[in-house]
Amino acid sequence: MTSVISVADIAQHEGQEVAVKGWLTHKTGKGKLLFLRVRDGSGFVQAVLFRPSVGDEAFSRAKKLTQESSLILTGKVKKDQRAPGIPGGYELDVSGIEVVQIAEPFPITPKEHGVDFLLDRRHLWLRSRRQWAILRIRATVIREMRNWLDGNGFVLVDTPILTPSAAEGTTTLFETDFHGTPAFLTQSGQLYNEANIFAFGKVYCFGPTFRAERSKTRRHLQEFWMLEPEVAFAHLEDLMEIEEQLVSHVVQFVLVHHAKELALLERGTEKLERVLPPFPRLSYDDAVEMLHAGGFPDFKWGDDFGSPHETYLTEQFDKPVFVHHFPSEAKAFYMEPEPGRPEVCRSADLLAPEGYGEIIGGSERMSDPEKLLAAIRQHNLPEEAYDWYLDLRRYGSVPHGGFGLGVERTLAWICKLPHVRETIPYPRLLDRFYP
RNA sequence: UCCUCGGUAGCUCAAUUGGCAGAGCGACCGGCUGUUAACCGGUUGGUUGUAGGUUCGAGUCCUACCCGAGGAGCCA
């Protein structure tokens, strides 16, 4: 009996009679020759049928196959330079063909399509090679971020998705109903992470995050995935070291293990190869000076960077760059002010190069209960909702901090995609959440 | 919420000053022993986003609305 193989492992089966179970992505022929390209989930392979070899009956059955028809092919694995596919270089010399289903006409053809058309058919679009490559890299990025943290003493501590209040009062929340009480989908697990470090020292949470912003840009999703580490006894400098180690590990791992996918995406690797610690550190003050010198003379100290500013700054470096010590006014209430200079806070964003901008936002947190209470009052936040948060500063408070890494933005950069919508299987965009 | 652009065949697009609604691809039929988004010949293709208006005549001009894209603000 012939064994079923994964196309990814085809090189290990040269000369063997094997079976491949999958779907037809492409069919082309030349008289008595028929080329079938088949996807099995692990890769893409070309199968060749020669009419005199397989017989007229099997040959005409194969000729009737439509795009996305499901089938089981048996045949001998042959090495051939001309064979396209992933990994490629090997093809299946078909001896038998079992048709599982003849597919109805598939709407997504190998030709060009518009974004609207494709997003309406995201459930089918996922089958295309490009999406396959991106989402495999996504799986690796998520796994390796977690592997790195798990291997460096961090404990995964899950934080709730249904929450009673905002972490930061500013952004828009998705509201839902918790048995008669208003509840909100989480925008961050940070506040809970801050509680968890007192039990576990170094923690992280990883999960979906919801932002009901009326944002329509290439960098925004209504639902995205965020990795949020938080560390006890950590200062801003410690956080930046963790961030550059983590990001470098993930990028270098992808370069080694997903060369085929990056090539398929036509993502050049030279710039990614430079992503190694240390990353340059740029103070907000210096960043403002760079902007003034670089064509943004009107930029006012105290403003947050807009998209063109971020793009300009990242273009000045060939690696991700930290911008630290932002004005306190522009940042969230819980960030620790710089001692002796309270107008800036101990915060740092990590900006990805090539115009991708912010992929990480982080800070050292206020650890003093009096200062934190004053900040909550100054921001007109409901004191009672933060009572448990203030507790954390009453029972063994320590300097601590953490950051949030946006998975989709990181992926868009690594894959060099023009928009984050392709980095998540089912993107939730403004006014679009089908399918 | 604001600014800009767009909606024509299944898909991607064209249509000159307001004057016969077209092409490529797909699909279907036929041909070809090495195709890489094959190629060659043939067939098939339309409520021009919706509702009004101007006009002898509207895909084209006007009004309102619907849908989408890019950007701003805000953020990861």
mmCIF file of N, CA, C and O in Angstrom, chain A residues 367-433:
data_model
loop_
_atom_site.group_PDB
_atom_site.id
_atom_site.type_symbol
_atom_site.label_atom_id
_atom_site.label_comp_id
_atom_site.label_asym_id
_atom_site.label_seq_id
_atom_site.Cartn_x
_atom_site.Cartn_y
_atom_site.Cartn_z
ATOM 1 N N SER A 367 5.241 53.437 40.497
ATOM 2 C CA SER A 367 5.177 52.459 41.587
ATOM 3 C C SER A 367 4.770 53.083 42.919
ATOM 4 O O SER A 367 4.471 52.371 43.868
ATOM 5 N N ASP A 368 4.746 54.411 42.963
ATOM 6 C CA ASP A 368 4.391 55.080 44.216
ATOM 7 C C ASP A 368 2.878 55.306 44.297
ATOM 8 O O ASP A 368 2.282 55.887 43.387
ATOM 9 N N PRO A 369 2.231 54.837 45.386
ATOM 10 C CA PRO A 369 0.766 54.926 45.478
ATOM 11 C C PRO A 369 0.235 56.358 45.455
ATOM 12 O O PRO A 369 -0.804 56.619 44.838
ATOM 13 N N GLU A 370 0.952 57.286 46.110
ATOM 14 C CA GLU A 370 0.466 58.668 46.163
ATOM 15 C C GLU A 370 0.490 59.304 44.769
ATOM 16 O O GLU A 370 -0.463 59.945 44.324
ATOM 17 N N LYS A 371 1.612 59.102 44.060
ATOM 18 C CA LYS A 371 1.748 59.679 42.719
ATOM 19 C C LYS A 371 0.703 59.103 41.776
ATOM 20 O O LYS A 371 0.114 59.809 40.952
ATOM 21 N N LEU A 372 0.466 57.790 41.902
ATOM 22 C CA LEU A 372 -0.491 57.134 41.007
ATOM 23 C C LEU A 372 -1.907 57.656 41.247
ATOM 24 O O LEU A 372 -2.643 57.947 40.308
ATOM 25 N N LEU A 373 -2.270 57.794 42.515
ATOM 26 C CA LEU A 373 -3.606 58.315 42.836
ATOM 27 C C LEU A 373 -3.773 59.732 42.286
ATOM 28 O O LEU A 373 -4.816 60.075 41.718
ATOM 29 N N ALA A 374 -2.726 60.527 42.432
ATOM 30 C CA ALA A 374 -2.783 61.901 41.915
ATOM 31 C C ALA A 374 -2.971 61.894 40.396
ATOM 32 O O ALA A 374 -3.731 62.698 39.849
ATOM 33 N N ALA A 375 -2.280 60.971 39.723
ATOM 34 C CA ALA A 375 -2.388 60.893 38.269
ATOM 35 C C ALA A 375 -3.784 60.471 37.835
ATOM 36 O O ALA A 375 -4.338 60.991 36.861
ATOM 37 N N ILE A 376 -4.376 59.525 38.567
ATOM 38 C CA ILE A 376 -5.737 59.066 38.245
ATOM 39 C C ILE A 376 -6.722 60.218 38.390
ATOM 40 O O ILE A 376 -7.583 60.435 37.543
ATOM 41 N N ARG A 377 -6.545 60.986 39.460
ATOM 42 C CA ARG A 377 -7.436 62.139 39.686
ATOM 43 C C ARG A 377 -7.232 63.206 38.616
ATOM 44 O O ARG A 377 -8.199 63.781 38.103
ATOM 45 N N GLN A 378 -5.971 63.430 38.263
ATOM 46 C CA GLN A 378 -5.672 64.464 37.278
ATOM 47 C C GLN A 378 -6.267 64.118 35.909
ATOM 48 O O GLN A 378 -6.644 65.003 35.139
ATOM 49 N N HIS A 379 -6.369 62.824 35.604
ATOM 50 C CA HIS A 379 -6.941 62.399 34.323
ATOM 51 C C HIS A 379 -8.454 62.179 34.409
ATOM 52 O O HIS A 379 -9.054 61.659 33.464
ATOM 53 N N ASN A 380 -9.052 62.558 35.547
ATOM 54 C CA ASN A 380 -10.501 62.411 35.733
ATOM 55 C C ASN A 380 -10.986 60.982 35.527
ATOM 56 O O ASN A 380 -12.048 60.746 34.943
ATOM 57 N N LEU A 381 -10.173 60.023 36.003
ATOM 58 C CA LEU A 381 -10.578 58.625 35.879
ATOM 59 C C LEU A 381 -11.361 58.232 37.132
ATOM 60 O O LEU A 381 -11.129 58.787 38.212
ATOM 61 N N PRO A 382 -12.305 57.306 37.005
ATOM 62 C CA PRO A 382 -13.108 56.880 38.167
ATOM 63 C C PRO A 382 -12.243 56.146 39.192
ATOM 64 O O PRO A 382 -11.758 55.058 38.926
ATOM 65 N N GLU A 383 -12.048 56.774 40.324
ATOM 66 C CA GLU A 383 -11.129 56.254 41.337
ATOM 67 C C GLU A 383 -11.491 54.846 41.790
ATOM 68 O O GLU A 383 -10.616 53.998 41.965
ATOM 69 N N GLU A 384 -12.807 54.609 41.960
ATOM 70 C CA GLU A 384 -13.219 53.318 42.517
ATOM 71 C C GLU A 384 -12.866 52.156 41.578
ATOM 72 O O GLU A 384 -12.551 51.055 42.011
ATOM 73 N N ALA A 385 -12.859 52.437 40.252
ATOM 74 C CA ALA A 385 -12.541 51.379 39.294
ATOM 75 C C ALA A 385 -11.077 50.966 39.376
ATOM 76 O O ALA A 385 -10.701 49.873 38.972
ATOM 77 N N TYR A 386 -10.237 51.887 39.901
ATOM 78 C CA TYR A 386 -8.804 51.605 39.968
ATOM 79 C C TYR A 386 -8.339 51.247 41.379
ATOM 80 O O TYR A 386 -7.143 51.198 41.646
ATOM 81 N N ASP A 387 -9.294 50.970 42.241
ATOM 82 C CA ASP A 387 -8.925 50.682 43.630
ATOM 83 C C ASP A 387 -8.024 49.452 43.719
ATOM 84 O O ASP A 387 -7.020 49.445 44.420
ATOM 85 N N TRP A 388 -8.380 48.415 42.955
ATOM 86 C CA TRP A 388 -7.554 47.192 42.998
ATOM 87 C C TRP A 388 -6.164 47.450 42.421
ATOM 88 O O TRP A 388 -5.167 46.896 42.877
ATOM 89 N N TYR A 389 -6.110 48.360 41.434
ATOM 90 C CA TYR A 389 -4.834 48.699 40.804
ATOM 91 C C TYR A 389 -3.933 49.446 41.791
ATOM 92 O O TYR A 389 -2.716 49.228 41.823
ATOM 93 N N LEU A 390 -4.551 50.291 42.597
ATOM 94 C CA LEU A 390 -3.796 51.013 43.622
ATOM 95 C C LEU A 390 -3.302 50.064 44.723
ATOM 96 O O LEU A 390 -2.238 50.291 45.310
ATOM 97 N N ASP A 391 -4.071 49.004 44.944
ATOM 98 C CA ASP A 391 -3.642 47.991 45.922
ATOM 99 C C ASP A 391 -2.234 47.483 45.625
ATOM 100 O O ASP A 391 -1.455 47.184 46.533
ATOM 101 N N LEU A 392 -1.930 47.358 44.329
ATOM 102 C CA LEU A 392 -0.635 46.806 43.921
ATOM 103 C C LEU A 392 0.516 47.659 44.427
ATOM 104 O O LEU A 392 1.626 47.172 44.583
ATOM 105 N N ARG A 393 0.234 48.951 44.661
ATOM 106 C CA ARG A 393 1.269 49.857 45.170
ATOM 107 C C ARG A 393 1.266 49.918 46.692
ATOM 108 O O ARG A 393 2.086 50.630 47.291
ATOM 109 N N ARG A 394 0.337 49.203 47.319
ATOM 110 C CA ARG A 394 0.233 49.253 48.791
ATOM 111 C C ARG A 394 0.913 48.063 49.437
ATOM 112 O O ARG A 394 1.253 48.092 50.618
ATOM 113 N N TYR A 395 1.069 46.966 48.664
ATOM 114 C CA TYR A 395 1.579 45.740 49.255
ATOM 115 C C TYR A 395 2.869 45.311 48.557
ATOM 116 O O TYR A 395 2.859 44.480 47.664
ATOM 117 N N GLY A 396 3.951 45.925 48.939
ATOM 118 C CA GLY A 396 5.258 45.535 48.399
ATOM 119 C C GLY A 396 5.536 46.067 47.020
ATOM 120 O O GLY A 396 6.063 45.353 46.159
ATOM 121 N N SER A 397 5.190 47.333 46.790
ATOM 122 C CA SER A 397 5.405 47.944 45.474
ATOM 123 C C SER A 397 6.883 47.902 45.074
ATOM 124 O O SER A 397 7.760 48.053 45.920
ATOM 125 N N VAL A 398 7.127 47.666 43.793
ATOM 126 C CA VAL A 398 8.498 47.671 43.259
ATOM 127 C C VAL A 398 8.516 48.402 41.929
ATOM 128 O O VAL A 398 7.482 48.502 41.263
ATOM 129 N N PRO A 399 9.689 48.891 41.520
ATOM 130 C CA PRO A 399 9.789 49.420 40.161
ATOM 131 C C PRO A 399 9.465 48.297 39.188
ATOM 132 O O PRO A 399 9.922 47.161 39.380
ATOM 133 N N HIS A 400 8.694 48.603 38.166
ATOM 134 C CA HIS A 400 8.364 47.547 37.208
ATOM 135 C C HIS A 400 7.914 48.189 35.903
ATOM 136 O O HIS A 400 7.650 49.393 35.844
ATOM 137 N N GLY A 401 7.857 47.360 34.886
ATOM 138 C CA GLY A 401 7.433 47.898 33.595
ATOM 139 C C GLY A 401 7.143 46.781 32.621
ATOM 140 O O GLY A 401 7.364 45.596 32.920
ATOM 141 N N GLY A 402 6.650 47.191 31.471
ATOM 142 C CA GLY A 402 6.308 46.191 30.461
ATOM 143 C C GLY A 402 6.004 46.872 29.146
ATOM 144 O O GLY A 402 6.113 48.093 29.011
ATOM 145 N N PHE A 403 5.622 46.063 28.189
ATOM 146 C CA PHE A 403 5.341 46.629 26.867
ATOM 147 C C PHE A 403 4.335 45.770 26.123
ATOM 148 O O PHE A 403 4.051 44.629 26.517
ATOM 149 N N GLY A 404 3.779 46.342 25.086
ATOM 150 C CA GLY A 404 2.829 45.618 24.245
ATOM 151 C C GLY A 404 3.372 45.574 22.825
ATOM 152 O O GLY A 404 3.754 46.605 22.259
ATOM 153 N N LEU A 405 3.410 44.368 22.242
ATOM 154 C CA LEU A 405 3.898 44.206 20.878
ATOM 155 C C LEU A 405 2.731 43.800 19.983
ATOM 156 O O LEU A 405 2.042 42.819 20.262
ATOM 157 N N GLY A 406 2.509 44.560 18.929
ATOM 158 C CA GLY A 406 1.429 44.263 17.992
ATOM 159 C C GLY A 406 1.874 43.225 16.968
ATOM 160 O O GLY A 406 2.785 43.464 16.188
ATOM 161 N N VAL A 407 1.246 42.066 17.023
ATOM 162 C CA VAL A 407 1.661 40.955 16.168
ATOM 163 C C VAL A 407 1.492 41.298 14.689
ATOM 164 O O VAL A 407 2.373 41.042 13.871
ATOM 165 N N GLU A 408 0.367 41.895 14.334
ATOM 166 C CA GLU A 408 0.084 42.156 12.918
ATOM 167 C C GLU A 408 1.024 43.199 12.328
ATOM 168 O O GLU A 408 1.462 43.072 11.198
ATOM 169 N N ARG A 409 1.332 44.230 13.097
ATOM 170 C CA ARG A 409 2.265 45.242 12.590
ATOM 171 C C ARG A 409 3.666 44.667 12.434
ATOM 172 O O ARG A 409 4.384 44.982 11.480
ATOM 173 N N THR A 410 4.035 43.803 13.385
ATOM 174 C CA THR A 410 5.345 43.167 13.302
ATOM 175 C C THR A 410 5.417 42.281 12.055
ATOM 176 O O THR A 410 6.403 42.291 11.319
ATOM 177 N N LEU A 411 4.353 41.546 11.811
ATOM 178 C CA LEU A 411 4.297 40.672 10.632
ATOM 179 C C LEU A 411 4.300 41.466 9.333
ATOM 180 O O LEU A 411 4.951 41.077 8.364
ATOM 181 N N ALA A 412 3.559 42.549 9.311
ATOM 182 C CA ALA A 412 3.505 43.367 8.098
ATOM 183 C C ALA A 412 4.907 43.831 7.734
ATOM 184 O O ALA A 412 5.302 43.834 6.564
ATOM 185 N N TRP A 413 5.684 44.171 8.767
ATOM 186 C CA TRP A 413 7.063 44.598 8.546
ATOM 187 C C TRP A 413 7.928 43.422 8.079
ATOM 188 O O TRP A 413 8.624 43.525 7.060
ATOM 189 N N ILE A 414 7.889 42.321 8.798
ATOM 190 C CA ILE A 414 8.737 41.175 8.447
ATOM 191 C C ILE A 414 8.427 40.701 7.021
ATOM 192 O O ILE A 414 9.324 40.369 6.257
ATOM 193 N N CYS A 415 7.162 40.692 6.660
ATOM 194 C CA CYS A 415 6.763 40.219 5.322
ATOM 195 C C CYS A 415 6.755 41.347 4.289
ATOM 196 O O CYS A 415 6.484 41.098 3.120
ATOM 197 N N LYS A 416 6.999 42.571 4.727
ATOM 198 C CA LYS A 416 6.966 43.756 3.877
ATOM 199 C C LYS A 416 5.646 43.884 3.113
ATOM 200 O O LYS A 416 5.617 43.976 1.886
ATOM 201 N N LEU A 417 4.552 43.865 3.865
ATOM 202 C CA LEU A 417 3.220 43.971 3.275
ATOM 203 C C LEU A 417 2.743 45.417 3.327
ATOM 204 O O LEU A 417 3.079 46.139 4.261
ATOM 205 N N PRO A 418 1.952 45.826 2.342
ATOM 206 C CA PRO A 418 1.475 47.205 2.345
ATOM 207 C C PRO A 418 0.366 47.465 3.372
ATOM 208 O O PRO A 418 0.053 48.615 3.645
ATOM 209 N N HIS A 419 -0.215 46.425 3.951
ATOM 210 C CA HIS A 419 -1.375 46.617 4.829
ATOM 211 C C HIS A 419 -1.442 45.456 5.832
ATOM 212 O O HIS A 419 -1.131 44.326 5.484
ATOM 213 N N VAL A 420 -1.879 45.746 7.053
ATOM 214 C CA VAL A 420 -1.958 44.682 8.062
ATOM 215 C C VAL A 420 -3.090 43.690 7.808
ATOM 216 O O VAL A 420 -3.118 42.628 8.414
ATOM 217 N N ARG A 421 -3.994 44.005 6.901
ATOM 218 C CA ARG A 421 -5.172 43.135 6.760
ATOM 219 C C ARG A 421 -4.833 41.712 6.323
ATOM 220 O O ARG A 421 -5.599 40.790 6.576
ATOM 221 N N GLU A 422 -3.684 41.533 5.656
ATOM 222 C CA GLU A 422 -3.331 40.184 5.215
ATOM 223 C C GLU A 422 -2.573 39.397 6.272
ATOM 224 O O GLU A 422 -2.236 38.243 6.047
ATOM 225 N N THR A 423 -2.270 40.018 7.427
ATOM 226 C CA THR A 423 -1.455 39.336 8.427
ATOM 227 C C THR A 423 -2.303 38.565 9.434
ATOM 228 O O THR A 423 -1.755 37.919 10.321
ATOM 229 N N ILE A 424 -3.613 38.636 9.317
ATOM 230 C CA ILE A 424 -4.507 37.958 10.255
ATOM 231 C C ILE A 424 -5.523 37.182 9.413
ATOM 232 O O ILE A 424 -5.959 37.680 8.372
ATOM 233 N N PRO A 425 -5.874 35.963 9.823
ATOM 234 C CA PRO A 425 -6.743 35.150 8.956
ATOM 235 C C PRO A 425 -8.054 35.848 8.598
ATOM 236 O O PRO A 425 -8.453 35.850 7.437
ATOM 237 N N TYR A 426 -8.721 36.399 9.578
ATOM 238 C CA TYR A 426 -10.010 37.045 9.315
ATOM 239 C C TYR A 426 -9.996 38.467 9.875
ATOM 240 O O TYR A 426 -10.385 38.695 11.014
ATOM 241 N N PRO A 427 -9.506 39.435 9.081
ATOM 242 C CA PRO A 427 -9.352 40.790 9.605
ATOM 243 C C PRO A 427 -10.700 41.448 9.910
ATOM 244 O O PRO A 427 -11.655 41.315 9.144
ATOM 245 N N ARG A 428 -10.742 42.140 11.024
ATOM 246 C CA ARG A 428 -11.894 42.966 11.375
ATOM 247 C C ARG A 428 -11.483 44.407 11.133
ATOM 248 O O ARG A 428 -10.680 44.960 11.871
ATOM 249 N N LEU A 429 -12.044 44.962 10.044
ATOM 250 C CA LEU A 429 -11.725 46.328 9.673
ATOM 251 C C LEU A 429 -12.938 47.191 9.936
ATOM 252 O O LEU A 429 -14.026 46.683 10.181
ATOM 253 N N LEU A 430 -12.729 48.490 9.880
ATOM 254 C CA LEU A 430 -13.840 49.404 10.084
ATOM 255 C C LEU A 430 -14.978 49.038 9.121
ATOM 256 O O LEU A 430 -14.802 49.025 7.913
ATOM 257 N N ASP A 431 -16.155 48.747 9.665
ATOM 258 C CA ASP A 431 -17.332 48.400 8.866
ATOM 259 C C ASP A 431 -17.151 47.152 8.001
ATOM 260 O O ASP A 431 -17.809 47.003 6.983
ATOM 261 N N ARG A 432 -16.245 46.292 8.375
ATOM 262 C CA ARG A 432 -16.103 45.053 7.626
ATOM 263 C C ARG A 432 -15.778 43.917 8.589
ATOM 264 O O ARG A 432 -14.685 43.884 9.136
ATOM 265 N N PHE A 433 -16.734 43.035 8.817
ATOM 266 C CA PHE A 433 -16.409 41.856 9.608
ATOM 267 C C PHE A 433 -17.100 40.593 9.092
ATOM 268 O O PHE A 433 -17.585 39.757 9.821
#
